[in-house]
Amino acid sequence: MNIEPLLKYMSNFITLSKDEEDILSSKLLYRKYLKGQYIVQHGDVCKYTGFVVSGCTKTFFMDSDGQEHIVMFSIEDWWTSDIGSFITQTPADFNVQCLENTELIMFSQEIIEDLYIRIPKLERFFRQIVEKGLVASQKRIVRSFSLSAKEQYLYFRNEYPKIEQRIPQYMIASYLGITKEFLSKIKSQLILEQ
Amino acid sequence: MNIEPLLKYMSNFITLSKDEEDILSSKLLYRKYLKGQYIVQHGDVCKYTGFVVSGCTKTFFMDSDGQEHIVMFSIEDWWTSDIGSFITQTPADFNVQCLENTELIMFSQEIIEDLYIRIPKLERFFRQIVEKGLVASQKRIVRSFSLSAKEQYLYFRNEYPKIEQRIPQYMIASYLGITKEFLSKIKSQLILEQ
DNA sequence: AGTAAATGTTAAACTAGATTAACATCATTT
DNA sequence: AAATGATGTTAATCTAGTTTAACATTTACT
């Protein structure tokens, strides 16, 4: 159980004593998933939120036409879950599936409530994490309002170069909300342009 | 200064003692704005987040073509600010403008940090508020992925009937991310349908 | 009441992106 | 090395939503 990446990540937000680190690490779950495995399934209540130690996941939903829409990729040092389901303890809208073999450090809903009491600093930590998530989510809405598909692709490529290299192109199209054919067209246009 | 609506709202999340209520109310700012006034201006750092006691605001940005895009309306019992700017204390992407005369209870950034220390429960309160915001923001992304313009309008009408009645139609079109002409077409289609 | 400004409607021409379908390339397994 | 499945490309056709522009209606002000 390698909890170091999480502690390092947390140190950007709060300072934990050795005792607090020990309490925390005794309450965490460490799990390994294989490529293709589901971490969360649509309709289930999401009992855990996971911090990615290694690997890669996609969070997606199916629309009424059976089309898959990817809302998020998670790689090392990111979180993965259906955060809405986790927070509200209602059935998940999303599926979370591993695109690679993936190692997670998991917080369960029950334990997190207990941890908030035993380590009040965690309340602050998660407030800040959720704040970051909210800001990112709002910026994404703004992009979808104001950028063309090509501009959104360029933004993605620039912002997440590491993700683009690990993931098939048709999934990037799905994340951008366009068809794989149209993304292919955009890419060939971009090559012609320069 | 009528702080009751805020206290009532907060009681859905946490229980404050009389002392804590007094500390809180001594630190809050109560402000009245006229219709048309700006609460936040693009480029400024947003120093306050406001709880709407009465009135209505729109939060919007200008795209590179000078087009206005509304990202949110706020009415009684909602929050209004550029929350991204407020959290990160960086220049605001958005403008916030009053659509009616509006009364706000305002938390300043400096004071909120101080209040987190004096009333640790507030950390929990704001974590939960931000969680709700994140969930709503993610659901909006899902809708924009999976619903047609007509479906999104029907969702809006159903979800926020009170807002629809107070606000000109062209602003609702802007919120939905479509032109006012197309919304007009959708509405006449809906009338024909039944 | 009359006028100007703000808001809403209609319709024709246009475009970004979707759909369909056929084919090309790459990776994995036997 | 051949075969199968997964991924990526190209091009023709189609459609949801935009643009433009002219007009209609409502609201607010003198």
Short mmCIF file of C-alpha atoms (C1' of nucleotides) in Angstrom, two decimals:
data_model
loop_
_atom_site.label_atom_id
_atom_site.label_comp_id
_atom_site.label_asym_id
_atom_site.label_seq_id
_atom_site.Cartn_x
_atom_site.Cartn_y
_atom_site.Cartn_z
CA MET A 1 0.00 0.00 0.00
CA ASN A 2 1.68 3.11 -1.33
CA ILE A 3 -0.01 6.11 0.27
CA GLU A 4 2.82 8.54 -0.44
CA PRO A 5 1.36 10.11 -3.63
CA LEU A 6 -1.79 11.05 -1.74
CA LEU A 7 0.09 12.55 1.21
CA LYS A 8 2.25 14.54 -1.13
CA TYR A 9 -0.82 15.78 -2.96
CA MET A 10 -2.54 16.71 0.32
CA SER A 11 0.49 18.68 1.48
CA ASN A 12 -0.38 21.25 -1.19
CA PHE A 13 -3.50 22.06 0.79
CA ILE A 14 -3.06 21.17 4.46
CA THR A 15 -0.35 20.02 6.88
CA LEU A 16 -1.03 16.74 8.67
CA SER A 17 0.77 15.58 11.82
CA LYS A 18 2.28 12.09 11.88
CA ASP A 19 -0.60 10.92 14.07
CA GLU A 20 -3.14 12.30 11.64
CA GLU A 21 -1.38 10.63 8.74
CA ASP A 22 -1.55 7.34 10.63
CA ILE A 23 -5.25 7.69 11.38
CA LEU A 24 -5.86 8.54 7.76
CA SER A 25 -3.82 5.70 6.31
CA SER A 26 -5.50 3.18 8.61
CA LYS A 27 -8.87 4.18 7.18
CA LEU A 28 -8.03 4.14 3.49
CA LEU A 29 -8.59 1.33 1.04
CA TYR A 30 -5.98 0.47 -1.56
CA ARG A 31 -7.28 -1.27 -4.65
CA LYS A 32 -5.92 -2.46 -7.98
CA TYR A 33 -8.12 -2.71 -11.05
CA LEU A 34 -7.38 -4.28 -14.41
CA LYS A 35 -7.86 -2.54 -17.74
CA GLY A 36 -11.52 -2.75 -18.67
CA GLN A 37 -12.82 -3.17 -15.11
CA TYR A 38 -15.59 -0.92 -13.84
CA ILE A 39 -15.02 1.14 -10.68
CA VAL A 40 -18.53 2.60 -10.71
CA GLN A 41 -21.58 1.37 -12.58
CA HIS A 42 -24.53 3.51 -13.64
CA GLY A 43 -27.43 3.05 -11.24
CA ASP A 44 -25.35 1.92 -8.28
CA VAL A 45 -24.72 4.29 -5.40
CA CYS A 46 -21.06 5.34 -5.51
CA LYS A 47 -19.64 4.37 -2.11
CA TYR A 48 -16.05 5.42 -2.78
CA THR A 49 -14.09 8.22 -4.28
CA GLY A 50 -10.65 7.27 -5.53
CA PHE A 51 -7.32 9.01 -5.85
CA VAL A 52 -5.36 7.68 -8.84
CA VAL A 53 -1.89 6.41 -7.89
CA SER A 54 -1.26 4.95 -11.34
CA GLY A 55 -3.28 4.20 -14.44
CA CYS A 56 -6.13 5.92 -16.20
CA THR A 57 -9.94 5.90 -16.06
CA LYS A 58 -12.80 7.31 -18.09
CA THR A 59 -16.07 8.59 -16.62
CA PHE A 60 -18.95 8.39 -19.08
CA PHE A 61 -22.70 8.05 -19.53
CA MET A 62 -25.00 6.60 -22.15
CA ASP A 63 -27.58 8.89 -23.75
CA SER A 64 -31.06 7.81 -24.81
CA ASP A 65 -29.71 6.75 -28.24
CA GLY A 66 -27.18 4.39 -26.63
CA GLN A 67 -24.31 6.76 -27.44
CA GLU A 68 -21.42 6.93 -24.99
CA HIS A 69 -20.36 10.41 -23.76
CA ILE A 70 -17.11 10.74 -21.85
CA VAL A 71 -17.21 13.53 -19.27
CA MET A 72 -13.74 13.10 -17.75
CA PHE A 73 -10.47 11.24 -17.87
CA SER A 74 -8.48 10.69 -14.68
CA ILE A 75 -4.77 9.96 -14.50
CA GLU A 76 -2.15 10.03 -11.74
CA ASP A 77 -2.86 12.63 -8.99
CA TRP A 78 -6.48 13.07 -10.08
CA TRP A 79 -9.71 11.90 -8.51
CA THR A 80 -12.08 9.40 -10.01
CA SER A 81 -15.69 8.61 -9.06
CA ASP A 82 -19.21 9.73 -9.81
CA ILE A 83 -18.79 12.65 -7.45
CA GLY A 84 -22.46 13.59 -7.63
CA SER A 85 -23.53 10.11 -6.59
CA PHE A 86 -20.84 9.96 -3.92
CA ILE A 87 -21.86 13.28 -2.39
CA THR A 88 -25.60 12.76 -2.47
CA GLN A 89 -25.57 8.97 -2.06
CA THR A 90 -28.04 8.59 -4.90
CA PRO A 91 -27.73 6.23 -7.91
CA ALA A 92 -24.86 7.10 -10.23
CA ASP A 93 -25.48 8.79 -13.58
CA PHE A 94 -22.06 7.72 -14.73
CA ASN A 95 -19.89 4.68 -15.30
CA VAL A 96 -16.22 4.76 -14.40
CA GLN A 97 -14.05 2.28 -16.25
CA CYS A 98 -10.30 1.65 -16.32
CA LEU A 99 -8.52 2.36 -19.61
CA GLU A 100 -5.32 0.91 -18.15
CA ASN A 101 -4.47 -1.20 -15.12
CA THR A 102 -5.14 1.28 -12.33
CA GLU A 103 -4.21 1.62 -8.65
CA LEU A 104 -6.46 3.69 -6.43
CA ILE A 105 -6.50 4.99 -2.88
CA MET A 106 -10.15 5.00 -1.91
CA PHE A 107 -12.16 7.02 0.61
CA SER A 108 -15.49 5.46 1.51
CA GLN A 109 -18.46 7.71 2.22
CA GLU A 110 -18.95 6.38 5.75
CA ILE A 111 -15.32 6.72 6.66
CA ILE A 112 -14.99 10.18 5.23
CA GLU A 113 -17.74 11.47 7.51
CA ASP A 114 -15.93 9.93 10.46
CA LEU A 115 -12.61 11.35 9.32
CA TYR A 116 -14.06 14.86 9.11
CA ILE A 117 -14.68 14.61 12.84
CA ARG A 118 -11.37 13.04 13.81
CA ILE A 119 -9.29 15.26 11.50
CA PRO A 120 -11.21 18.53 11.02
CA LYS A 121 -8.52 19.77 8.63
CA LEU A 122 -9.88 17.27 6.12
CA GLU A 123 -13.05 19.31 5.88
CA ARG A 124 -10.90 22.16 4.63
CA PHE A 125 -8.98 19.87 2.29
CA PHE A 126 -12.10 18.51 0.63
CA ARG A 127 -13.71 21.94 0.48
CA GLN A 128 -10.72 23.12 -1.50
CA ILE A 129 -10.73 20.05 -3.75
CA VAL A 130 -14.42 20.48 -4.49
CA GLU A 131 -13.86 24.21 -5.10
CA LYS A 132 -11.22 23.34 -7.67
CA GLY A 133 -13.62 20.89 -9.28
CA LEU A 134 -16.38 23.50 -9.43
CA VAL A 135 -14.11 26.09 -11.01
CA ALA A 136 -12.93 23.57 -13.61
CA SER A 137 -16.48 22.49 -14.34
CA GLN A 138 -17.65 26.07 -14.86
CA LYS A 139 -14.72 26.84 -17.13
CA ARG A 140 -15.66 23.82 -19.19
CA ILE A 141 -19.20 25.14 -19.60
CA VAL A 142 -17.79 28.46 -20.75
CA ARG A 143 -15.60 26.72 -23.33
CA SER A 144 -18.50 24.73 -24.68
CA PHE A 145 -20.45 27.98 -25.04
CA SER A 146 -17.78 30.03 -26.71
CA LEU A 147 -15.38 27.80 -28.61
CA SER A 148 -15.80 25.94 -31.90
CA ALA A 149 -15.00 22.22 -31.99
CA LYS A 150 -11.56 22.97 -33.44
CA GLU A 151 -10.79 25.49 -30.71
CA GLN A 152 -11.92 23.06 -28.03
CA TYR A 153 -9.68 20.37 -29.44
CA LEU A 154 -6.70 22.73 -29.50
CA TYR A 155 -7.42 23.69 -25.91
CA PHE A 156 -7.59 20.04 -24.86
CA ARG A 157 -4.38 19.16 -26.68
CA ASN A 158 -2.58 22.06 -25.09
CA GLU A 159 -3.98 21.54 -21.59
CA TYR A 160 -3.71 17.76 -21.35
CA PRO A 161 -0.90 16.66 -23.68
CA LYS A 162 -0.19 13.65 -21.47
CA ILE A 163 -3.75 12.41 -21.64
CA GLU A 164 -3.98 12.76 -25.41
CA GLN A 165 -1.08 10.39 -25.89
CA ARG A 166 -2.55 7.59 -23.79
CA ILE A 167 -6.06 7.54 -25.15
CA PRO A 168 -7.61 6.55 -28.50
CA GLN A 169 -8.75 9.42 -30.65
CA TYR A 170 -12.40 8.38 -30.73
CA MET A 171 -12.56 8.76 -26.96
CA ILE A 172 -11.16 12.26 -27.21
CA ALA A 173 -13.88 13.05 -29.73
CA SER A 174 -16.44 11.73 -27.27
CA TYR A 175 -14.96 13.90 -24.51
CA LEU A 176 -15.13 16.96 -26.77
CA GLY A 177 -18.74 16.20 -27.66
CA ILE A 178 -18.09 15.65 -31.37
CA THR A 179 -18.00 12.58 -33.63
CA LYS A 180 -14.77 10.72 -34.28
CA GLU A 181 -15.17 11.48 -38.01
CA PHE A 182 -15.31 15.20 -37.37
CA LEU A 183 -12.28 15.12 -35.08
CA SER A 184 -10.41 13.29 -37.81
CA LYS A 185 -11.40 16.08 -40.22
CA ILE A 186 -10.24 18.75 -37.78
CA LYS A 187 -6.87 17.04 -37.37
CA SER A 188 -6.30 16.78 -41.12
CA GLN A 189 -7.27 20.47 -41.47
CA LEU A 190 -4.75 21.40 -38.79
CA ILE A 191 -2.01 19.48 -40.61
CA LEU A 192 -2.80 21.27 -43.88
CA GLU A 193 -2.78 24.67 -42.14
CA GLN A 194 0.86 24.60 -41.10
CA MET B 1 -30.40 44.40 7.84
CA ASN B 2 -32.47 41.28 7.40
CA ILE B 3 -30.23 38.27 7.98
CA GLU B 4 -33.07 35.83 8.66
CA PRO B 5 -33.28 34.32 5.14
CA LEU B 6 -29.59 33.36 5.33
CA LEU B 7 -29.88 31.82 8.79
CA LYS B 8 -32.89 29.83 7.70
CA TYR B 9 -31.04 28.63 4.63
CA MET B 10 -27.99 27.68 6.71
CA SER B 11 -30.11 25.69 9.12
CA ASN B 12 -30.61 23.15 6.33
CA PHE B 13 -26.91 22.31 6.61
CA ILE B 14 -25.59 23.16 10.08
CA THR B 15 -26.84 24.27 13.50
CA LEU B 16 -25.40 27.52 14.80
CA SER B 17 -25.52 28.64 18.44
CA LYS B 18 -26.83 32.11 19.26
CA ASP B 19 -23.25 33.27 19.84
CA GLU B 20 -22.15 31.96 16.50
CA GLU B 21 -25.06 33.64 14.78
CA ASP B 22 -24.01 36.92 16.41
CA ILE B 23 -20.40 36.57 15.33
CA LEU B 24 -21.55 35.77 11.83
CA SER B 25 -24.02 38.63 11.54
CA SER B 26 -21.44 41.12 12.82
CA LYS B 27 -19.14 40.15 9.95
CA LEU B 28 -21.62 40.23 7.11
CA LEU B 29 -22.27 43.07 4.71
CA TYR B 30 -25.79 43.97 3.65
CA ARG B 31 -26.10 45.76 0.31
CA LYS B 32 -28.85 46.97 -1.97
CA TYR B 33 -28.34 47.27 -5.71
CA LEU B 34 -30.56 48.86 -8.33
CA LYS B 35 -31.70 47.19 -11.51
CA GLY B 36 -28.89 47.41 -14.05
CA GLN B 37 -26.08 47.79 -11.49
CA TYR B 38 -23.04 45.54 -11.70
CA ILE B 39 -22.06 43.46 -8.67
CA VAL B 40 -18.99 41.99 -10.36
CA GLN B 41 -17.16 43.26 -13.41
CA HIS B 42 -15.05 41.14 -15.76
CA GLY B 43 -11.36 41.57 -15.01
CA ASP B 44 -11.81 42.66 -11.38
CA VAL B 45 -11.03 40.26 -8.58
CA CYS B 46 -14.31 39.20 -6.98
CA LYS B 47 -13.99 40.12 -3.31
CA TYR B 48 -17.49 39.08 -2.22
CA THR B 49 -19.93 36.27 -2.66
CA GLY B 50 -23.54 37.22 -2.14
CA PHE B 51 -26.65 35.49 -0.88
CA VAL B 52 -29.77 36.85 -2.58
CA VAL B 53 -32.39 38.09 -0.11
CA SER B 54 -34.55 39.58 -2.85
CA GLY B 55 -34.21 40.38 -6.52
CA CYS B 56 -32.52 38.68 -9.43
CA THR B 57 -29.09 38.73 -11.09
CA LYS B 58 -27.51 37.35 -14.24
CA THR B 59 -23.94 36.06 -14.49
CA PHE B 60 -22.55 36.30 -18.02
CA PHE B 61 -19.46 36.66 -20.16
CA MET B 62 -18.63 38.15 -23.54
CA ASP B 63 -17.12 35.90 -26.18
CA SER B 64 -14.53 36.99 -28.74
CA ASP B 65 -17.34 38.11 -31.11
CA GLY B 66 -18.80 40.41 -28.47
CA GLN B 67 -21.72 38.06 -27.89
CA GLU B 68 -23.13 37.86 -24.37
CA HIS B 69 -23.50 34.37 -22.83
CA ILE B 70 -25.48 33.98 -19.62
CA VAL B 71 -24.19 31.17 -17.43
CA MET B 72 -26.53 31.56 -14.48
CA PHE B 73 -29.49 33.41 -13.01
CA SER B 74 -29.74 33.91 -9.25
CA ILE B 75 -32.95 34.62 -7.36
CA GLU B 76 -33.95 34.52 -3.68
CA ASP B 77 -32.06 31.89 -1.63
CA TRP B 78 -29.36 31.46 -4.29
CA TRP B 79 -25.78 32.62 -4.39
CA THR B 80 -24.38 35.15 -6.79
CA SER B 81 -20.74 35.94 -7.65
CA ASP B 82 -17.98 34.84 -9.97
CA ILE B 83 -17.27 31.92 -7.70
CA GLY B 84 -14.09 30.97 -9.60
CA SER B 85 -12.67 34.45 -9.14
CA PHE B 86 -13.80 34.57 -5.52
CA ILE B 87 -12.18 31.23 -4.67
CA THR B 88 -8.91 31.76 -6.49
CA GLN B 89 -8.74 35.57 -6.07
CA THR B 90 -7.87 35.98 -9.74
CA PRO B 91 -9.57 38.36 -12.22
CA ALA B 92 -13.19 37.51 -12.95
CA ASP B 93 -14.22 35.85 -16.21
CA PHE B 94 -17.77 36.94 -15.61
CA ASN B 95 -19.94 39.98 -15.06
CA VAL B 96 -22.76 39.87 -12.55
CA GLN B 97 -25.55 42.37 -13.14
CA CYS B 98 -28.88 42.97 -11.44
CA LEU B 99 -31.99 42.30 -13.52
CA GLU B 100 -34.16 43.73 -10.71
CA ASN B 101 -33.47 45.79 -7.61
CA THR B 102 -31.58 43.30 -5.49
CA GLU B 103 -30.68 42.89 -1.80
CA LEU B 104 -27.65 40.80 -0.94
CA ILE B 105 -25.97 39.46 2.17
CA MET B 106 -22.29 39.44 1.32
CA PHE B 107 -19.34 37.42 2.58
CA SER B 108 -15.96 38.97 1.83
CA GLN B 109 -13.03 36.71 1.03
CA GLU B 110 -10.91 38.00 3.95
CA ILE B 111 -13.68 37.63 6.43
CA ILE B 112 -14.66 34.20 5.29
CA GLU B 113 -11.17 32.88 6.01
CA ASP B 114 -11.37 34.38 9.48
CA LEU B 115 -14.85 32.96 10.01
CA TYR B 116 -13.67 29.45 9.08
CA ILE B 117 -11.39 29.65 12.09
CA ARG B 118 -13.86 31.19 14.53
CA ILE B 119 -16.78 29.01 13.43
CA PRO B 120 -15.31 25.76 12.06
CA LYS B 121 -18.81 24.53 11.21
CA LEU B 122 -18.78 27.07 8.38
CA GLU B 123 -16.10 25.04 6.67
CA ARG B 124 -18.61 22.20 6.53
CA PHE B 125 -21.39 24.52 5.38
CA PHE B 126 -19.40 25.91 2.48
CA ARG B 127 -18.05 22.49 1.56
CA GLN B 128 -21.63 21.33 1.20
CA ILE B 129 -22.67 24.42 -0.77
CA VAL B 130 -19.76 24.01 -3.15
CA GLU B 131 -20.56 20.30 -3.48
CA LYS B 132 -24.09 21.18 -4.50
CA GLY B 133 -22.72 23.65 -7.02
CA LEU B 134 -20.36 21.07 -8.45
CA VAL B 135 -23.11 18.49 -8.82
CA ALA B 136 -25.37 21.04 -10.56
CA SER B 137 -22.56 22.16 -12.84
CA GLN B 138 -21.77 18.57 -13.88
CA LYS B 139 -25.43 17.83 -14.54
CA ARG B 140 -25.57 20.87 -16.77
CA ILE B 141 -22.63 19.57 -18.80
CA VAL B 142 -24.43 16.25 -19.18
CA ARG B 143 -27.57 18.01 -20.41
CA SER B 144 -25.65 20.05 -22.95
CA PHE B 145 -24.09 16.81 -24.22
CA SER B 146 -27.23 14.78 -24.47
CA LEU B 147 -30.26 17.03 -25.00
CA SER B 148 -31.42 18.93 -28.08
CA ALA B 149 -32.16 22.64 -27.76
CA LYS B 150 -35.87 21.92 -27.43
CA GLU B 151 -35.29 19.36 -24.69
CA GLN B 152 -33.02 21.74 -22.82
CA TYR B 153 -35.65 24.45 -22.98
CA LEU B 154 -38.32 22.09 -21.67
CA TYR B 155 -36.00 21.08 -18.85
CA PHE B 156 -35.36 24.72 -17.95
CA ARG B 157 -39.03 25.61 -18.05
CA ASN B 158 -39.87 22.68 -15.84
CA GLU B 159 -36.99 23.16 -13.39
CA TYR B 160 -37.11 26.94 -13.00
CA PRO B 161 -40.68 28.05 -13.74
CA LYS B 162 -40.27 31.03 -11.41
CA ILE B 163 -37.20 32.28 -13.21
CA GLU B 164 -38.76 31.98 -16.65
CA GLN B 165 -41.56 34.36 -15.69
CA ARG B 166 -39.24 37.13 -14.48
CA ILE B 167 -36.78 37.21 -17.34
CA PRO B 168 -36.96 38.27 -20.99
CA GLN B 169 -36.97 35.41 -23.48
CA TYR B 170 -33.79 36.50 -25.25
CA MET B 171 -31.90 36.04 -21.99
CA ILE B 172 -33.26 32.54 -21.60
CA ALA B 173 -32.04 31.79 -25.13
CA SER B 174 -28.62 33.08 -24.13
CA TYR B 175 -28.64 30.87 -21.02
CA LEU B 176 -29.58 27.85 -23.14
CA GLY B 177 -26.79 28.63 -25.61
CA ILE B 178 -29.09 29.23 -28.60
CA THR B 179 -30.23 32.32 -30.50
CA LYS B 180 -33.38 34.19 -29.53
CA GLU B 181 -34.78 33.48 -33.01
CA PHE B 182 -34.36 29.75 -32.57
CA LEU B 183 -35.96 29.78 -29.12
CA SER B 184 -38.88 31.67 -30.62
CA LYS B 185 -39.18 28.91 -33.26
CA ILE B 186 -39.05 26.20 -30.59
CA LYS B 187 -41.83 27.90 -28.63
CA SER B 188 -44.08 28.19 -31.65
CA GLN B 189 -43.41 24.52 -32.48
CA LEU B 190 -44.38 23.55 -28.94
CA ILE B 191 -47.64 25.48 -29.25
CA LEU B 192 -48.47 23.75 -32.54
CA GLU B 193 -47.69 20.33 -31.04
CA GLN B 194 -50.42 20.38 -28.43
"C1'" DA C 1 -52.41 59.44 -25.73
"C1'" DG C 2 -48.26 59.20 -28.44
"C1'" DT C 3 -43.61 58.02 -29.15
"C1'" DA C 4 -39.36 55.58 -28.53
"C1'" DA C 5 -37.08 51.72 -26.86
"C1'" DA C 6 -37.10 47.04 -25.72
"C1'" DT C 7 -38.67 42.58 -26.72
"C1'" DG C 8 -40.54 38.98 -29.71
"C1'" DT C 9 -41.75 36.71 -34.43
"C1'" DT C 10 -41.22 34.91 -39.07
"C1'" DA C 11 -38.90 33.24 -43.01
"C1'" DA C 12 -35.04 32.54 -46.38
"C1'" DA C 13 -30.30 31.47 -46.95
"C1'" DC C 14 -26.41 29.50 -44.78
"C1'" DT C 15 -22.95 26.56 -41.92
"C1'" DA C 16 -20.85 23.62 -38.35
"C1'" DG C 17 -21.06 19.38 -37.30
"C1'" DA C 18 -23.68 14.65 -37.73
"C1'" DT C 19 -24.60 10.52 -40.33
"C1'" DT C 20 -23.61 6.92 -43.35
"C1'" DA C 21 -20.75 3.99 -45.60
"C1'" DA C 22 -16.66 2.29 -47.63
"C1'" DC C 23 -12.02 1.78 -46.97
"C1'" DA C 24 -7.20 1.99 -44.58
"C1'" DT C 25 -4.10 1.13 -40.98
"C1'" DC C 26 -2.48 -0.77 -36.70
"C1'" DA C 27 -2.20 -4.18 -32.89
"C1'" DT C 28 -2.93 -8.74 -30.93
"C1'" DT C 29 -3.63 -13.43 -31.06
"C1'" DT C 30 -3.01 -17.93 -33.00
"C1'" DA D 1 2.47 -14.75 -41.44
"C1'" DA D 2 -2.40 -14.64 -41.47
"C1'" DA D 3 -6.40 -13.31 -39.46
"C1'" DT D 4 -9.30 -10.81 -36.48
"C1'" DG D 5 -10.68 -6.82 -34.09
"C1'" DA D 6 -9.82 -2.19 -32.86
"C1'" DT D 7 -8.82 2.29 -34.44
"C1'" DG D 8 -8.55 5.98 -37.92
"C1'" DT D 9 -9.67 8.35 -42.60
"C1'" DT D 10 -12.26 10.23 -46.45
"C1'" DA D 11 -16.17 11.89 -48.84
"C1'" DA D 12 -21.11 12.54 -49.89
"C1'" DT D 13 -25.34 13.73 -47.94
"C1'" DC D 14 -28.11 15.57 -44.31
"C1'" DT D 15 -29.82 18.53 -40.30
"C1'" DA D 16 -30.01 21.35 -36.10
"C1'" DG D 17 -29.23 25.61 -35.23
"C1'" DT D 18 -27.27 30.42 -37.04
"C1'" DT D 19 -27.52 34.63 -39.61
"C1'" DT D 20 -29.75 38.31 -41.64
"C1'" DA D 21 -33.34 41.20 -42.22
"C1'" DA D 22 -37.91 42.90 -42.04
"C1'" DC D 23 -41.75 43.32 -39.28
"C1'" DA D 24 -44.89 42.97 -34.91
"C1'" DT D 25 -45.84 43.61 -30.23
"C1'" DT D 26 -45.20 45.17 -25.63
"C1'" DT D 27 -43.43 48.40 -22.17
"C1'" DA D 28 -41.96 52.66 -20.41
"C1'" DC D 29 -41.50 57.50 -20.67
"C1'" DT D 30 -43.05 62.50 -21.83
#
